[in-house]
C-alpha atoms as a printed R data frame, in Angstrom:
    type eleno elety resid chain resno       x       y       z
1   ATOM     1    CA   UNK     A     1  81.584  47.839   8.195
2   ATOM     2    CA   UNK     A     2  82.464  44.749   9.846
3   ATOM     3    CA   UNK     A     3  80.603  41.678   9.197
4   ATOM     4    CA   UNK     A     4  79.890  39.552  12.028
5   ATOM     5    CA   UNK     A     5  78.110  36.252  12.657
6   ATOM     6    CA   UNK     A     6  74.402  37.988  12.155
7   ATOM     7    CA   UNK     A     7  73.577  41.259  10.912
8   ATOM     8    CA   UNK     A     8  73.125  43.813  13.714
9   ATOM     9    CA   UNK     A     9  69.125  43.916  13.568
10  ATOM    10    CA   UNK     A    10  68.837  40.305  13.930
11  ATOM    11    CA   UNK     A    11  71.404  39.870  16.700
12  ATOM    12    CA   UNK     A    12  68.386  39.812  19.790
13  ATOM    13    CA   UNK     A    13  66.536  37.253  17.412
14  ATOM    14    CA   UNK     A    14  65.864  33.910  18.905
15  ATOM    15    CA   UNK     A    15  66.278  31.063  17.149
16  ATOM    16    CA   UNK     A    16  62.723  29.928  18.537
17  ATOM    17    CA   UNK     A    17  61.144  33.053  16.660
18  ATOM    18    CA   UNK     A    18  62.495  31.856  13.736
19  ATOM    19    CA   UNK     A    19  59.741  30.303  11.585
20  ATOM    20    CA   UNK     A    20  57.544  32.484  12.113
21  ATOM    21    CA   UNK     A    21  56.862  33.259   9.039
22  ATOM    22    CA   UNK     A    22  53.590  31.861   7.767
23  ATOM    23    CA   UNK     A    23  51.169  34.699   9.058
24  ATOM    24    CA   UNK     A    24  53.352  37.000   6.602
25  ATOM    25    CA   UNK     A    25  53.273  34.665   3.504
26  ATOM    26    CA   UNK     A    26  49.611  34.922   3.803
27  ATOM    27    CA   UNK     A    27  49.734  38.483   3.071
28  ATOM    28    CA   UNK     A    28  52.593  38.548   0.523
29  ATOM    29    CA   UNK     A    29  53.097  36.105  -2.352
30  ATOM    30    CA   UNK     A    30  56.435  33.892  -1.374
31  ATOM    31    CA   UNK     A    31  59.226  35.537  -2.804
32  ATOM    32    CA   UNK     A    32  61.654  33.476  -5.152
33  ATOM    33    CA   UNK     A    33  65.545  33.622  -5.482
34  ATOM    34    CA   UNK     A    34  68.010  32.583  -7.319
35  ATOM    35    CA   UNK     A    35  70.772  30.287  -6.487
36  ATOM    36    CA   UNK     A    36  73.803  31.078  -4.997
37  ATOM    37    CA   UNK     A    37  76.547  29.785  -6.830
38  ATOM    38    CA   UNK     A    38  77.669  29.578 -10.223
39  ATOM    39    CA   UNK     A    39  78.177  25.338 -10.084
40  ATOM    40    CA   UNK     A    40  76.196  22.241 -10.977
41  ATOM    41    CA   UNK     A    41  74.182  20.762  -8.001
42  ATOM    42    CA   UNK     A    42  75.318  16.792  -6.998
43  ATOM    43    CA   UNK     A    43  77.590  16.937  -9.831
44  ATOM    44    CA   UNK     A    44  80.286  19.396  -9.463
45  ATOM    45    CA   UNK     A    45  78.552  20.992  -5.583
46  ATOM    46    CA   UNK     A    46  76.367  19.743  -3.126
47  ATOM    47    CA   UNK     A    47  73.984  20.395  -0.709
48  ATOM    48    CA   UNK     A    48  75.838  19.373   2.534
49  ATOM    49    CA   UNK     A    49  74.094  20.901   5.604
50  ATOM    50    CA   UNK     A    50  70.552  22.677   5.820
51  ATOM    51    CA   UNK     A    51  68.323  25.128   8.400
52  ATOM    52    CA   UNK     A    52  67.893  23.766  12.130
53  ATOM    53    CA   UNK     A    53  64.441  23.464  12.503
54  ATOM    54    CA   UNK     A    54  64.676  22.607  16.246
55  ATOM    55    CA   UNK     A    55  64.445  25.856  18.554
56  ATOM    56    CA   UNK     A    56  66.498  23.673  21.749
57  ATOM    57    CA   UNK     A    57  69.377  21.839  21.902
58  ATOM    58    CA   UNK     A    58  68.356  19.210  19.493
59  ATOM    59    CA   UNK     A    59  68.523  19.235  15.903
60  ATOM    60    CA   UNK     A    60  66.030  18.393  13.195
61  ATOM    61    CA   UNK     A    61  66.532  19.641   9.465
62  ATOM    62    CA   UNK     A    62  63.779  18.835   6.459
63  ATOM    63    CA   UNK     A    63  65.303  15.469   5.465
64  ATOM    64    CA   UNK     A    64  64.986  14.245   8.949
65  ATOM    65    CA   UNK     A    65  68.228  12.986   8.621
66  ATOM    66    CA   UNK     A    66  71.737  14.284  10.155
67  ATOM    67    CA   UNK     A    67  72.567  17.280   8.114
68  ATOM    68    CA   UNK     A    68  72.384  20.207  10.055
69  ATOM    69    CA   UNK     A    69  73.827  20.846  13.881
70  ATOM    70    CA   UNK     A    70  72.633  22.768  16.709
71  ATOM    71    CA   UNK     A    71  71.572  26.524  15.797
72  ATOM    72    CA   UNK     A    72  72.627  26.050  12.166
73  ATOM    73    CA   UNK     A    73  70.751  29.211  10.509
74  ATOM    74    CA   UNK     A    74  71.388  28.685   6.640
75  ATOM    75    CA   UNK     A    75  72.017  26.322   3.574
76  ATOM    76    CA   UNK     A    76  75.705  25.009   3.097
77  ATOM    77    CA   UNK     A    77  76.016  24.331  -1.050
78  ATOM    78    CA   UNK     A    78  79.813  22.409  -0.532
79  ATOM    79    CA   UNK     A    79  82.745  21.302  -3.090
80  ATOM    80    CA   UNK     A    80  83.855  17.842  -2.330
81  ATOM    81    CA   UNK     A    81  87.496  18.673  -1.802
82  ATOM    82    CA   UNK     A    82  89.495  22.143  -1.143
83  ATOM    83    CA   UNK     A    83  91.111  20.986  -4.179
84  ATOM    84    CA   UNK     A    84  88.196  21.674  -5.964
85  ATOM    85    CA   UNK     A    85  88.510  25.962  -4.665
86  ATOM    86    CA   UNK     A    86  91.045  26.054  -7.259
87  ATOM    87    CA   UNK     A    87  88.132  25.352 -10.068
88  ATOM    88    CA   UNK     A    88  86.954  29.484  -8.468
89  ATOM    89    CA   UNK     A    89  83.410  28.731  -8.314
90  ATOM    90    CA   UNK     A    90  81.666  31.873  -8.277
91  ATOM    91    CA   UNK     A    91  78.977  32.992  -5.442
92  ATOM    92    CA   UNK     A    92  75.968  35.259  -6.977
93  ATOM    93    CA   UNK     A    93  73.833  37.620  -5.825
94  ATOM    94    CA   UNK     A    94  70.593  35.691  -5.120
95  ATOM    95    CA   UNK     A    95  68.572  39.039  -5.682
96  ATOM    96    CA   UNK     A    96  68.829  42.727  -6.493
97  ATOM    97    CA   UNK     A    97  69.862  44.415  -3.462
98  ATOM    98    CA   UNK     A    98  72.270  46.642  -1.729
99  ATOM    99    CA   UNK     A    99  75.261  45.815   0.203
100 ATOM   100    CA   UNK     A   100  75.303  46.694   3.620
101 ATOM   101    CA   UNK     A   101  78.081  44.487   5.099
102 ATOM   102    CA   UNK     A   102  81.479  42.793   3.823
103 ATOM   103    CA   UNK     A   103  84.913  41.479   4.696
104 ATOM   104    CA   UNK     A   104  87.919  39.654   2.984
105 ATOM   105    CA   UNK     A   105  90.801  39.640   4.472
106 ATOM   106    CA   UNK     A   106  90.813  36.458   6.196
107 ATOM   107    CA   UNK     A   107  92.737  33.357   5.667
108 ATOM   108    CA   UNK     A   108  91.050  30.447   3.598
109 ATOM   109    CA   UNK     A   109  92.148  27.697   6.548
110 ATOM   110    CA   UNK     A   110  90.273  24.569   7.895
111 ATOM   111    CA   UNK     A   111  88.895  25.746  11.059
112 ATOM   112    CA   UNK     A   112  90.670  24.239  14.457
113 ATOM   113    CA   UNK     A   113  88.221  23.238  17.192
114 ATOM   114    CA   UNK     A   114  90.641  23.441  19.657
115 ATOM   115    CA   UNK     A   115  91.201  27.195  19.232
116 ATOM   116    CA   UNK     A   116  87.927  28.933  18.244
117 ATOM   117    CA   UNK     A   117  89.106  32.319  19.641
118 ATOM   118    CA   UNK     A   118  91.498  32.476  16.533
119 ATOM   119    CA   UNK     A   119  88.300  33.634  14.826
120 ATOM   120    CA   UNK     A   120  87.606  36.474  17.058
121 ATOM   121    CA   UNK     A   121  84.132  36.164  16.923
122 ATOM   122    CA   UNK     A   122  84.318  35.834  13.180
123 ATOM   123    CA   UNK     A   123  82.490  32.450  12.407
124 ATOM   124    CA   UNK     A   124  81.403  33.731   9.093
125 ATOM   125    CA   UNK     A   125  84.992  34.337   7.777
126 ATOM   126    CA   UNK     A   126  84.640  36.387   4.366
127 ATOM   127    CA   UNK     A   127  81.693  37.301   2.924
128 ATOM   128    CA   UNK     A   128  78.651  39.924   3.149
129 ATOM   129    CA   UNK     A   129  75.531  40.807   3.717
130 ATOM   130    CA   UNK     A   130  72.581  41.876   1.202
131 ATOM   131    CA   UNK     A   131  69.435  43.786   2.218
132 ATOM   132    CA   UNK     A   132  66.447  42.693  -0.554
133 ATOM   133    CA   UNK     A   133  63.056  44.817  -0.997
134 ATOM   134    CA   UNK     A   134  60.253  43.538   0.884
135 ATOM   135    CA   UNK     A   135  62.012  43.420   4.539
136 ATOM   136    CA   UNK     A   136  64.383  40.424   3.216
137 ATOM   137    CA   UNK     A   137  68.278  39.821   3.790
138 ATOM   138    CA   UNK     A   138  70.631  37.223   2.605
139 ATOM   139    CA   UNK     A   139  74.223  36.383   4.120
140 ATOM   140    CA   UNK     A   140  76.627  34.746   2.273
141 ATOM   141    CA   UNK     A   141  79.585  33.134   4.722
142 ATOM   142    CA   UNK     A   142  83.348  31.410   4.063
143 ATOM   143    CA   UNK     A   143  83.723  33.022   0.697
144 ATOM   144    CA   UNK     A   144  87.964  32.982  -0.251
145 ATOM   145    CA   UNK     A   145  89.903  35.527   1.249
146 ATOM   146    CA   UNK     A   146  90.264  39.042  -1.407
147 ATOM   147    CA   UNK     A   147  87.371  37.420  -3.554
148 ATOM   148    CA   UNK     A   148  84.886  40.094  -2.224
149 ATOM   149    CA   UNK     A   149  85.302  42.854  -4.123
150 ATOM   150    CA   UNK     A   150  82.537  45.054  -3.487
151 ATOM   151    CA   UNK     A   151  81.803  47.530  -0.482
152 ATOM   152    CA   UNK     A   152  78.482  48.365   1.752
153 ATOM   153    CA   UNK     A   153  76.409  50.814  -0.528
154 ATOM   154    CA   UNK     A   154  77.300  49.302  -3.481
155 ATOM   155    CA   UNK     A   155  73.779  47.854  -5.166
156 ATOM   156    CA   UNK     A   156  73.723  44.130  -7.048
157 ATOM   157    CA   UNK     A   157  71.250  42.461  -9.395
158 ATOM   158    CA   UNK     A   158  70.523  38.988  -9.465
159 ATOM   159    CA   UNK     A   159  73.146  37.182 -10.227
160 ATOM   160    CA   UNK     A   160  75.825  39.566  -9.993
161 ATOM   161    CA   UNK     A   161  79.056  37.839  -8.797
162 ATOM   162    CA   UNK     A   162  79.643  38.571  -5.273
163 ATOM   163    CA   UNK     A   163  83.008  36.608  -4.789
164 ATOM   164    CA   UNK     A   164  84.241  33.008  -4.754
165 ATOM   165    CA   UNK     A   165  83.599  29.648  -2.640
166 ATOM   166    CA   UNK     A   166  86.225  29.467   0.168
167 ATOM   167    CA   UNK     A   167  87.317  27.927   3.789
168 ATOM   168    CA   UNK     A   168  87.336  30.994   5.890
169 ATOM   169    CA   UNK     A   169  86.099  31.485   9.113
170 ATOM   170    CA   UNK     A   170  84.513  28.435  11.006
171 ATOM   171    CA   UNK     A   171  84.604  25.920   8.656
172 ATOM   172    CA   UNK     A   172  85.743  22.496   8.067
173 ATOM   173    CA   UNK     A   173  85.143  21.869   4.233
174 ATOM   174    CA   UNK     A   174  84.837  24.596   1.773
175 ATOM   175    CA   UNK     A   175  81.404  25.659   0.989
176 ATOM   176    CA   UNK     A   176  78.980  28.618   0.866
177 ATOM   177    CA   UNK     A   177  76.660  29.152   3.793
178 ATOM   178    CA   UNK     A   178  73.854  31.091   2.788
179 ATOM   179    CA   UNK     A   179  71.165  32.261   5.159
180 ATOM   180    CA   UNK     A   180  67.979  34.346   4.705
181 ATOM   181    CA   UNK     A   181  66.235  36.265   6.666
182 ATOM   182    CA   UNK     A   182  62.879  37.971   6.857
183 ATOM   183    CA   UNK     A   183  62.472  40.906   9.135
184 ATOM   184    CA   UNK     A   184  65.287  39.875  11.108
185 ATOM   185    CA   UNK     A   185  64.269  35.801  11.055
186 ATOM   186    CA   UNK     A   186  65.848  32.951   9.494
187 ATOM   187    CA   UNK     A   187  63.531  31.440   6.379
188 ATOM   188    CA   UNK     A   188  64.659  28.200   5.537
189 ATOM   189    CA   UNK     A   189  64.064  28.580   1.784
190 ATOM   190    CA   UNK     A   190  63.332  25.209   1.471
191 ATOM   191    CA   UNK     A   191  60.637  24.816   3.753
192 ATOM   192    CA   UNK     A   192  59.481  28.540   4.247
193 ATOM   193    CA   UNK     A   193  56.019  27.453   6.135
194 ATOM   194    CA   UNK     A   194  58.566  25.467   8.280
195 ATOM   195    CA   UNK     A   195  58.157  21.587   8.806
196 ATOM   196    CA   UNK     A   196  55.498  19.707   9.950
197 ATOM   197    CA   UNK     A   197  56.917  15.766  10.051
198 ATOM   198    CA   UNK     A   198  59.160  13.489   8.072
199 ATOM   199    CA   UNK     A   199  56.387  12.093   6.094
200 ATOM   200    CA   UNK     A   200  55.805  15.547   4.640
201 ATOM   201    CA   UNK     A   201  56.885  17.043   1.906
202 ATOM   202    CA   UNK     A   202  56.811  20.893   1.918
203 ATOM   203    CA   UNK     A   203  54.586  22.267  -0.174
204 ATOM   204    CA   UNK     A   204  56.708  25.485  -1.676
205 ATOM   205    CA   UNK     A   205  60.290  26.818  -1.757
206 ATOM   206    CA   UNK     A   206  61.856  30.166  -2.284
207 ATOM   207    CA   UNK     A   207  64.217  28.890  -5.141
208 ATOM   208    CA   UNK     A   208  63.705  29.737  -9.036
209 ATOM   209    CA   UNK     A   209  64.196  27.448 -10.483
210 ATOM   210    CA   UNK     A   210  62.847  24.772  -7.770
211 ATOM   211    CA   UNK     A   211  65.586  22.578  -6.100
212 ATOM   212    CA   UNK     A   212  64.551  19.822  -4.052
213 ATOM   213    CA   UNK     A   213  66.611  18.943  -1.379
214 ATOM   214    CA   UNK     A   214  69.041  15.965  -1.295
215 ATOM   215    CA   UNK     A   215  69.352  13.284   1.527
216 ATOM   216    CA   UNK     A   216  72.868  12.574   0.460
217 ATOM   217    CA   UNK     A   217  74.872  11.550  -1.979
218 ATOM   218    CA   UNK     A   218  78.663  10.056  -3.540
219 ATOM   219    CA   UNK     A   219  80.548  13.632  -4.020
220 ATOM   220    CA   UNK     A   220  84.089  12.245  -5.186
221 ATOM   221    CA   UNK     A   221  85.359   8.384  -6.676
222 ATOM   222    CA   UNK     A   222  88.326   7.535  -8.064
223 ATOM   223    CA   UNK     A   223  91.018   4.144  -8.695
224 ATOM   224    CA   UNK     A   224  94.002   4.272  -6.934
225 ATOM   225    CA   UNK     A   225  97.356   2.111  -6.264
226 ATOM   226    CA   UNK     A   226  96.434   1.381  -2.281
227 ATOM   227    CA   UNK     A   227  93.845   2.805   0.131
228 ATOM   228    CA   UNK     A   228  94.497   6.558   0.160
229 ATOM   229    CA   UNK     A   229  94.652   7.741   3.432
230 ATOM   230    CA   UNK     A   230  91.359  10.143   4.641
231 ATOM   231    CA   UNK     A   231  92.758  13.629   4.605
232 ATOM   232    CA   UNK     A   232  94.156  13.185   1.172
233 ATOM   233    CA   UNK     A   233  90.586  12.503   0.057
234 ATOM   234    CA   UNK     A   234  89.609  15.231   1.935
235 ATOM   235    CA   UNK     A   235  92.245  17.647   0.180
236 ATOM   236    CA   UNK     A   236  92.032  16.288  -3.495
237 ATOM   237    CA   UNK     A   237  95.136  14.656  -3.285
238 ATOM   238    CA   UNK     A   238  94.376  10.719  -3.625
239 ATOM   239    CA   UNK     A   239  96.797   9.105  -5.913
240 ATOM   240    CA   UNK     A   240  95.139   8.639  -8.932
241 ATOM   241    CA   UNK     A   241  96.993   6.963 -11.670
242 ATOM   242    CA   UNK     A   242  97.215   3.134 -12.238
243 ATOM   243    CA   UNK     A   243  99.963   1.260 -14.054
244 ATOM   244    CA   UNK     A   244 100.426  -2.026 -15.411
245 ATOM   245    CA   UNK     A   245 102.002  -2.849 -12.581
246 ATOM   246    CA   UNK     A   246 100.279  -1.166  -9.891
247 ATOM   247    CA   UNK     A   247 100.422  -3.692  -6.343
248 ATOM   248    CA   UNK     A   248  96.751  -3.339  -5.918
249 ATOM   249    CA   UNK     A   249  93.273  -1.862  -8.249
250 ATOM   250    CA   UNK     A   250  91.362  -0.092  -5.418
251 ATOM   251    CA   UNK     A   251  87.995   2.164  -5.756
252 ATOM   252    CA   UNK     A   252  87.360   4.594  -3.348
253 ATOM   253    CA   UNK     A   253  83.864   7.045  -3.314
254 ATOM   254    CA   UNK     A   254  83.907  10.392  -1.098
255 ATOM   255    CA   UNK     A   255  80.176  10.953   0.178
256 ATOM   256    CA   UNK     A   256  77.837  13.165   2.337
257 ATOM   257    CA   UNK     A   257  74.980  12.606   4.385
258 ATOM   258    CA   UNK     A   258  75.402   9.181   5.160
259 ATOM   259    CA   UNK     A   259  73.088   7.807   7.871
260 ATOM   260    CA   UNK     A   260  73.419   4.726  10.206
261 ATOM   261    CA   UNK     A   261  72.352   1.590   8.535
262 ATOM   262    CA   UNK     A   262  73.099   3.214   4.902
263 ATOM   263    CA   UNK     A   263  74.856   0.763   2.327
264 ATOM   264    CA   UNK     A   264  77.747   2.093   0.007
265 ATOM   265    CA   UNK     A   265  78.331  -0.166  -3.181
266 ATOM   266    CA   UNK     A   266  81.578  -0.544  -4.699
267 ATOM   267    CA   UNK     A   267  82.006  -2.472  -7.980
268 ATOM   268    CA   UNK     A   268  84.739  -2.414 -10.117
269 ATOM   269    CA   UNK     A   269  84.315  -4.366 -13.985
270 ATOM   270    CA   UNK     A   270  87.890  -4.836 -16.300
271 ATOM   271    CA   UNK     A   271  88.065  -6.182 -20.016
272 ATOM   272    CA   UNK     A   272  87.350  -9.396 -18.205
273 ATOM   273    CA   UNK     A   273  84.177  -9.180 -16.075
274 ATOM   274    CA   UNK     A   274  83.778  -8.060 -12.514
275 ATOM   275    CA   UNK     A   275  86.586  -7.764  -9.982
276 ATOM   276    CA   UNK     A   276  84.918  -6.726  -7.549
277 ATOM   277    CA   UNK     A   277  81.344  -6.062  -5.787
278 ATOM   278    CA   UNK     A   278  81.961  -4.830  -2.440
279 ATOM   279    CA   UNK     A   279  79.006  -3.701   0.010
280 ATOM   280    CA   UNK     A   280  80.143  -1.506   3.163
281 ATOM   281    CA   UNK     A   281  77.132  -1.431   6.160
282 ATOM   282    CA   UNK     A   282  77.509   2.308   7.682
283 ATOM   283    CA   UNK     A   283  77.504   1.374  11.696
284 ATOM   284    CA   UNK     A   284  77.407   5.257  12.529
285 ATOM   285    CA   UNK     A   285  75.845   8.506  10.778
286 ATOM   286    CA   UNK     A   286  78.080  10.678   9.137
287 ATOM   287    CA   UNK     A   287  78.389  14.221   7.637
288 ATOM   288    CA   UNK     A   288  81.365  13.415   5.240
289 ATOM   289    CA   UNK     A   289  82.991   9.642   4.767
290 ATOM   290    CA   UNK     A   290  84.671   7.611   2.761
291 ATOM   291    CA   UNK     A   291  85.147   3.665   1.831
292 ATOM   292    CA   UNK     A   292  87.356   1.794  -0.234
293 ATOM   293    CA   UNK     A   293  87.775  -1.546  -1.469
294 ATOM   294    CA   UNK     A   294  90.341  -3.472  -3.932
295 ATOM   295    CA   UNK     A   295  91.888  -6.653  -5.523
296 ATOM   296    CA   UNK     A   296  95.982  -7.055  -5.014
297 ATOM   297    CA   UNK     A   297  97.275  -8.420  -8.344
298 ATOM   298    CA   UNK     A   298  97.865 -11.904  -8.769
299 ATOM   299    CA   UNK     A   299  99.777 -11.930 -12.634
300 ATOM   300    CA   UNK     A   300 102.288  -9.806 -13.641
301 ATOM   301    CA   UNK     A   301 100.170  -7.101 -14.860
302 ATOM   302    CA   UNK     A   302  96.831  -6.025 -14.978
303 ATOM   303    CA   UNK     A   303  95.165  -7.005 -18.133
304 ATOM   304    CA   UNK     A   304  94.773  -3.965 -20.920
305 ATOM   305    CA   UNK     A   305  91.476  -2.489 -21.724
306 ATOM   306    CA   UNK     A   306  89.130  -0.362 -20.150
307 ATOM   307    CA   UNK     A   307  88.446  -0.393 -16.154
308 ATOM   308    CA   UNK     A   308  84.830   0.643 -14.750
309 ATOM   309    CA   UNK     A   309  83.995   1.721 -11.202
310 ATOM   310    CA   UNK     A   310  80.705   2.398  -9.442
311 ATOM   311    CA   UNK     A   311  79.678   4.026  -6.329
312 ATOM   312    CA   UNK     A   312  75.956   3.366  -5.276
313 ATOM   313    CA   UNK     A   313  74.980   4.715  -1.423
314 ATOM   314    CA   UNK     A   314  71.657   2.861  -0.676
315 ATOM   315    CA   UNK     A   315  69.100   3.591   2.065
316 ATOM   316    CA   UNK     A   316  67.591   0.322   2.233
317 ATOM   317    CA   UNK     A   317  66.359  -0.299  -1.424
318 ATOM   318    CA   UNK     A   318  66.239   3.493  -2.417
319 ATOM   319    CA   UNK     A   319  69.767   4.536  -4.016
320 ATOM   320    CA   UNK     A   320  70.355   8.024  -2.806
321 ATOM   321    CA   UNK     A   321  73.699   8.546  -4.916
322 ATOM   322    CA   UNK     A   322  76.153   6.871  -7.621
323 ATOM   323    CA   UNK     A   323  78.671   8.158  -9.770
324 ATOM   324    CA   UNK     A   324  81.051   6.330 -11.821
325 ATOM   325    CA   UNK     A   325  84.193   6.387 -13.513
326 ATOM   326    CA   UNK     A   326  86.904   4.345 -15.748
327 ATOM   327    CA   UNK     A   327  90.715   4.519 -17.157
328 ATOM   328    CA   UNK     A   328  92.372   2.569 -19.685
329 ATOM   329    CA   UNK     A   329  95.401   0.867 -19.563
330 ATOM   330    CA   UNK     A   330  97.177  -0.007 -23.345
């Protein structure tokens, strides 16, 4: 069976219709599932993108903030860099169920904007579908091409391994995209009830055990020679390694979720003190960015000892991410 964008029963579904769903948890206790993928959340994946809340051609997602886009149906849990596929992070089944769609034959690529009909109608790329008990589904989208092993009729417990984390299909980063459904609608499982304003925290989610969600966050940081360029960032590729003699000591941080007037910190501390403290203003939102900042050296060589650097992304005077790291020269 091929598996398209939707499963076949929720194809006439409107987005509108979608959150619909509190007149049916009245009757039934929420269900609860578990996650999707066999990594650690904001330190080794993230949570990049989440449900579209907004039924028209506007967007508004449980953070209130930028990540989601128009008519986005599920919950994107993302690696930092298609290096990172490599690592084969596993996607699970998030209940028992029976498969009743699946593909994997298609090519782990970055998708190309300019030619969406190279998809055939395939958005979802590799992946499958899973029909639960009580009227629920889950579909689980991009997975790496051959990493679905298992057919429609084939039955799964939670947890079973479905496949692995790819960049098939229409996708520009590699990450799972998970979406639920109940009798045919889309559940965000992190605000089931749906939302009812910023200043609101929703009361319940469908995951065991609870995740909140995250309003961004520093995903990647490293040192490097010179400014790496973006798409190396992007790939895992950034020069790494400093020398004695490198021209330049420069920190660079990889984030999500950044939002117009954010802050992103960049300090870096030698066996002498600080170097540098370095504060970049965000003028724009963005899904996925990327600063840097650096000293040239002055001596001969970089003094020997142990080199420190911190990200920090700041939302006013709430710090929303950091991560840190450190080399040693002899």
């Amino acid at each position: 069976m091929i598996l398209g964008l939707t499963p076949p029963r929720a194809a006439a579904c409107l987005i509108a219709a979608a959150f619909s769903w509190a007149s049916a948890a009245q009757a039934d206790p929420l269900p609860r599932f578990a996650l999707p993928v066999d990594c650690s959340l904001g330190q080794d994946c993230f949570l990049q993108q989440y449900v579209d809340h907004d039924p028209g051609p506007g967007t508004r997602e449980l953070t209130c903030g930028n990540q989601t886009y128009d008519g986005h149906k599920g919950t994107d849990f993302a690696l930092a860099t298609e290096a990172d596929l490599a690592r084969d992070v596993g996607v699970l089944a998030i209940a028992p169920g029976r498969v009743t769609a699946a593909r994997s034959d298609m090519k782990d690529a970055t998708y190309e904007r300019d030619a969406p009909e190279a998809l055939g109608g395939r958005d979802c790329g590799n992946g499958l579908i899973l029909e639960h008990a009580g009227g629920w589904t889950s579909q689980y989208c991009h997975m790496a091409e051959g990493s679905v092993t298992l057919a429609p009729g084939d039955t799964v417990t939670t947890g079973t391994p479905l496949g692995r984390i790819g960049l098939s299909g229409r996708t520009e980063f590699p990450h799972l995209h998970l979406t639920l459904r109940h009798e045919g609608r889309v559940v965000d499982p992190f605000a089931p009830d749906g939302l009812t304003g910023c200043d609101t925290v929703p009361e319940a989610t469908l995951w065991a055990p609870d995740i909140s969600a995250t309003t961004g966050g520093v995903m990647d940081l490293g040192f490097a020679p010179l400014v790496p360029e973006y798409d190396a960032i992007r790939a895992g590729t950034a020069p790494r390694e400093i020398t004695s003699e490198a021209p330049a000591l420069v920190l660079w941080a990889f984030a999500h979720g950044g939002r117009q007037g954010d802050v992103i910190e960049l300090e870096i501390t030698g066996p002498q003190g600080q170097i540098i403290r370095h504060r970049a203003l965000l003028k724009k939102s963005q899904s996925r960015l990327f600063r840097a900042a650096g000293k040239k050296r002055k001596s001969d060589r970089w003094p020997p000892g142990t080199y420190l650097g911190r990200a920090t992304l700041w939302r006013g005077d709430q710090m929303i991410g950091q991560r840190d790291t450190r080399f040693t020269l002899p």
